[in-house]
XYZ file of C-alpha atoms in Angstrom:
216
model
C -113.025 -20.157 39.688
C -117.017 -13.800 34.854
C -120.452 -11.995 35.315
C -122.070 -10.623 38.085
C -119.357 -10.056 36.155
C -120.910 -9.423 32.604
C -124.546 -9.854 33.872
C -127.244 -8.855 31.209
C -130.744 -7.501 31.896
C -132.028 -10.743 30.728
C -130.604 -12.307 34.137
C -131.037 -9.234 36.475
C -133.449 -11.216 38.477
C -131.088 -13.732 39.362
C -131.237 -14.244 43.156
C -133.763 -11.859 43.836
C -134.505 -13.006 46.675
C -131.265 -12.651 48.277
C -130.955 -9.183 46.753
C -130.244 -6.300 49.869
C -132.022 -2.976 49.637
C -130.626 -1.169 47.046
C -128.199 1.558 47.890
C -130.215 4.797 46.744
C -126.624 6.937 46.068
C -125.836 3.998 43.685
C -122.444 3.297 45.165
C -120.573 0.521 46.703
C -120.727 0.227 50.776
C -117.692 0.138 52.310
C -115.833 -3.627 52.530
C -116.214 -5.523 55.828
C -113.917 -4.805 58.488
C -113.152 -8.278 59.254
C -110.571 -9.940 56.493
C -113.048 -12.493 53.926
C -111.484 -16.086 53.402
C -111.507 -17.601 50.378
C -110.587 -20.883 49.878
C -110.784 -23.880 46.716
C -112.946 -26.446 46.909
C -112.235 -27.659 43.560
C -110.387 -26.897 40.755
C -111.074 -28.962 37.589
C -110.117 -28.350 33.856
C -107.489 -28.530 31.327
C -105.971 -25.152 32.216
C -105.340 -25.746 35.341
C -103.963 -28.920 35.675
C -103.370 -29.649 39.721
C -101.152 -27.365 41.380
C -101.513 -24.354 38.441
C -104.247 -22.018 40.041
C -103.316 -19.789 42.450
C -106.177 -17.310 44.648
C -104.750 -14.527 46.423
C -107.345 -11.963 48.506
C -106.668 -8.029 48.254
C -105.449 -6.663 51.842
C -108.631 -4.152 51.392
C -110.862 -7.034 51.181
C -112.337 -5.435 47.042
C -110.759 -7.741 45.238
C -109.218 -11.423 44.794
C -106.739 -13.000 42.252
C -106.040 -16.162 39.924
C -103.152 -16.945 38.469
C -102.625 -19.406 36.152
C -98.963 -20.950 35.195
C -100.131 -23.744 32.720
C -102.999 -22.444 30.706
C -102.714 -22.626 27.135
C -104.821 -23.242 24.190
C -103.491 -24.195 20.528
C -104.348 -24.966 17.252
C -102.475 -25.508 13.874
C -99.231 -26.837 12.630
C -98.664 -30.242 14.735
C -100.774 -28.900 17.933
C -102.398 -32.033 19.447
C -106.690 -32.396 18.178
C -107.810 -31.463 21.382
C -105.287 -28.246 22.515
C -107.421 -25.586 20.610
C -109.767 -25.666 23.665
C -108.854 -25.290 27.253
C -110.431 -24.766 30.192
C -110.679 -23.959 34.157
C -113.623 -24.692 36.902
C -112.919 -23.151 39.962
C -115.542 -24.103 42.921
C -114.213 -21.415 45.493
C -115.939 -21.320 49.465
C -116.174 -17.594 50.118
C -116.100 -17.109 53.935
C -117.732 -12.944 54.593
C -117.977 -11.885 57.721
C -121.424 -11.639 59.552
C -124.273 -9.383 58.172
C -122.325 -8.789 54.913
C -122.948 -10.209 51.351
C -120.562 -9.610 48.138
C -121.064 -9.741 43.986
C -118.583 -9.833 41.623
C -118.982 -6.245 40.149
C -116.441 -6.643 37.385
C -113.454 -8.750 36.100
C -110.132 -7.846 34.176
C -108.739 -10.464 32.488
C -105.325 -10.850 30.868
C -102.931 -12.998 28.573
C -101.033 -13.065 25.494
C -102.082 -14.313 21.882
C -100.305 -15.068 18.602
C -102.869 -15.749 15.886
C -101.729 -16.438 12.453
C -103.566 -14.487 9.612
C -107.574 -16.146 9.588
C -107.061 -17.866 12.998
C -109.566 -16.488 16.054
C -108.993 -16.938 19.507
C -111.834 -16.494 22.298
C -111.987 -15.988 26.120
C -114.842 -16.768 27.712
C -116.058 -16.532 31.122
C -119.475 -18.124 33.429
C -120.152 -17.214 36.649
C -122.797 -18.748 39.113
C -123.551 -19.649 42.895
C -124.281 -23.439 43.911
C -127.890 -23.783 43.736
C -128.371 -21.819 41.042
C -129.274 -23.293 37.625
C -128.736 -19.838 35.696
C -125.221 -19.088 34.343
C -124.103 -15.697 33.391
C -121.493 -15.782 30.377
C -119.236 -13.414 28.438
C -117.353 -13.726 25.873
C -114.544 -11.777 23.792
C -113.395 -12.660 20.027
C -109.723 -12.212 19.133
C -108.643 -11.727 15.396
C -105.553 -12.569 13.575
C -103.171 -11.657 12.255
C -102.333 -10.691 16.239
C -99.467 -11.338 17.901
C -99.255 -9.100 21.083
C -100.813 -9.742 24.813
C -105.071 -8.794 25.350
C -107.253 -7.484 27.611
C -111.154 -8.056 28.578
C -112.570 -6.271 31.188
C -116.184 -6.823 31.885
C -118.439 -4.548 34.507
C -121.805 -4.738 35.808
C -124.085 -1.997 36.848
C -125.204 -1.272 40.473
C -128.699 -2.573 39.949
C -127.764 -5.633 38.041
C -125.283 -7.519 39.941
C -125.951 -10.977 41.355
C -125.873 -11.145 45.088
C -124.455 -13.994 47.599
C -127.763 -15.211 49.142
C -127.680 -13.739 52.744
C -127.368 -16.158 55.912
C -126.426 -19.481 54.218
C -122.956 -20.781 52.911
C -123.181 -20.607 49.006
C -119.913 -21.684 47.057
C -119.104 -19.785 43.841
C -118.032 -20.751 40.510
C -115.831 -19.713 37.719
C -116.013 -21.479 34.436
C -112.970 -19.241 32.145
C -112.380 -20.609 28.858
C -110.128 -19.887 26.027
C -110.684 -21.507 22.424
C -108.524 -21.168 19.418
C -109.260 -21.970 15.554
C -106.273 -22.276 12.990
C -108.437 -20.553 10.224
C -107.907 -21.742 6.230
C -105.513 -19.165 5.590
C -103.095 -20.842 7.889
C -103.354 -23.986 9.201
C -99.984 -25.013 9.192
C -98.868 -22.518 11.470
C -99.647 -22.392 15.175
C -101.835 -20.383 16.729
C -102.331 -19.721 20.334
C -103.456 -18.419 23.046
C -102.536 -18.460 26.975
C -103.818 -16.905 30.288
C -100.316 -17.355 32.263
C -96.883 -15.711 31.604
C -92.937 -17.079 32.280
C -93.036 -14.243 35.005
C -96.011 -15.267 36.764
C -97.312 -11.484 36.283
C -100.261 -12.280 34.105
C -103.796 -12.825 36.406
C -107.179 -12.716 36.316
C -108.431 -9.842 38.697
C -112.263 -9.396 40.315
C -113.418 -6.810 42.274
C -115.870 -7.287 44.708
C -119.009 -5.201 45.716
C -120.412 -5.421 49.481
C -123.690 -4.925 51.436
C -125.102 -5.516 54.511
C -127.688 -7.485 54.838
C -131.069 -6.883 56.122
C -131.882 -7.562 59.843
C -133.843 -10.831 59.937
């Protein structure tokens, strides 16, 4: 379901109110005790057609995972008009236990990509809590010729990061997109690009930063 994964300056403010005091050694308190909960409200999109998204929640309680088995974007040769773009909405219900709050402090994300010579590929990723009308977004540019699986990792500094609004129920949202382009040197030729693997081993990792919150 990126942002306070790949949050800029320009959206530091986000949820200010909500922000806890800031930790003045610049590091990460310590995750809950109590095992978090995450579970899907709703997952929408063309790469992750029902039944393809997977959420898994580290034993540590600093991390979750998707997994995608069916998400694949195309374009060139006889790929169908509408494959070169594909994407995923995941509305997820993060339970924390009480007095804590979380933000997403970074994201890895992985795949594999074979772009002909002049075709580009993309990976993009949103992030935002319900009630919220800003979106932060990140995205990464892929080249061709390339043929070979990618990476994008994207972090977010202590004093930037986008926190869960303390005391109410929030759901959170993850908008990842990939988008391919057949280029004029080689149209006839497909190009693509896929967040999923035949061995299920390819994810979509984000770590999670904690805090308590203020006594009300």
């Amino acid at each position: 379901m990126t942002g306070g994964l790949l949050l800029s300056g320009a959206i530091a403010a986000l949820l200010t109110t909500a922000l806890p005091a800031h930790n003045p050694s610049g590091g990460f308190d310590d995750p809950p005790p109590d095992k978090i909960v995450i579970k899907v409200a709703t997952v929408n999109g063309s790469g992750c057609p029902q039944g393809t998204a997977a959420i898994a929640v580290s034993e540590d309680n600093t991390a979750f995972t998707v997994t995608y088995s069916d998400y694949l974007a195309q374009a060139g040769g006889g790929s169908d008009p509408t494959a070169f773009r594909k994407n995923c909405q995941l509305n997820l219900i993060v339970h924390v236990p009480q007095g804590f709050t979380y933000a997403i402090a970074s994201a890895d994300y992985r795949g594999f990509a074979a772009l002909q010579s002049g075709a580009n590929g993309t990976q993009r990723a949103s992030y935002y809590f319900q009630g919220s009308s800003n979106t932060a977004a990140k995205t990464h540019p892929f080249n061709g010729p390339y043929n070979d699986n990618w990476q994008a990792t994207d972090t977010t500094d202590w004093a930037q990061l986008v926190w869960a609004p303390c005391g109410v129920q929030r759901n959170f949202n993850i908008n990842t997109e990939l988008r391919v382009t057949a280029g004029s040197q080689s149209p006839g030729k497909v190009s693509f690009m896929t967040m999923d693997s035949t061995d299920g081993d390819i994810s979509t990792i984000y770590h999670m930063a904690w805090k308590e919150c203020p006594e009300s």
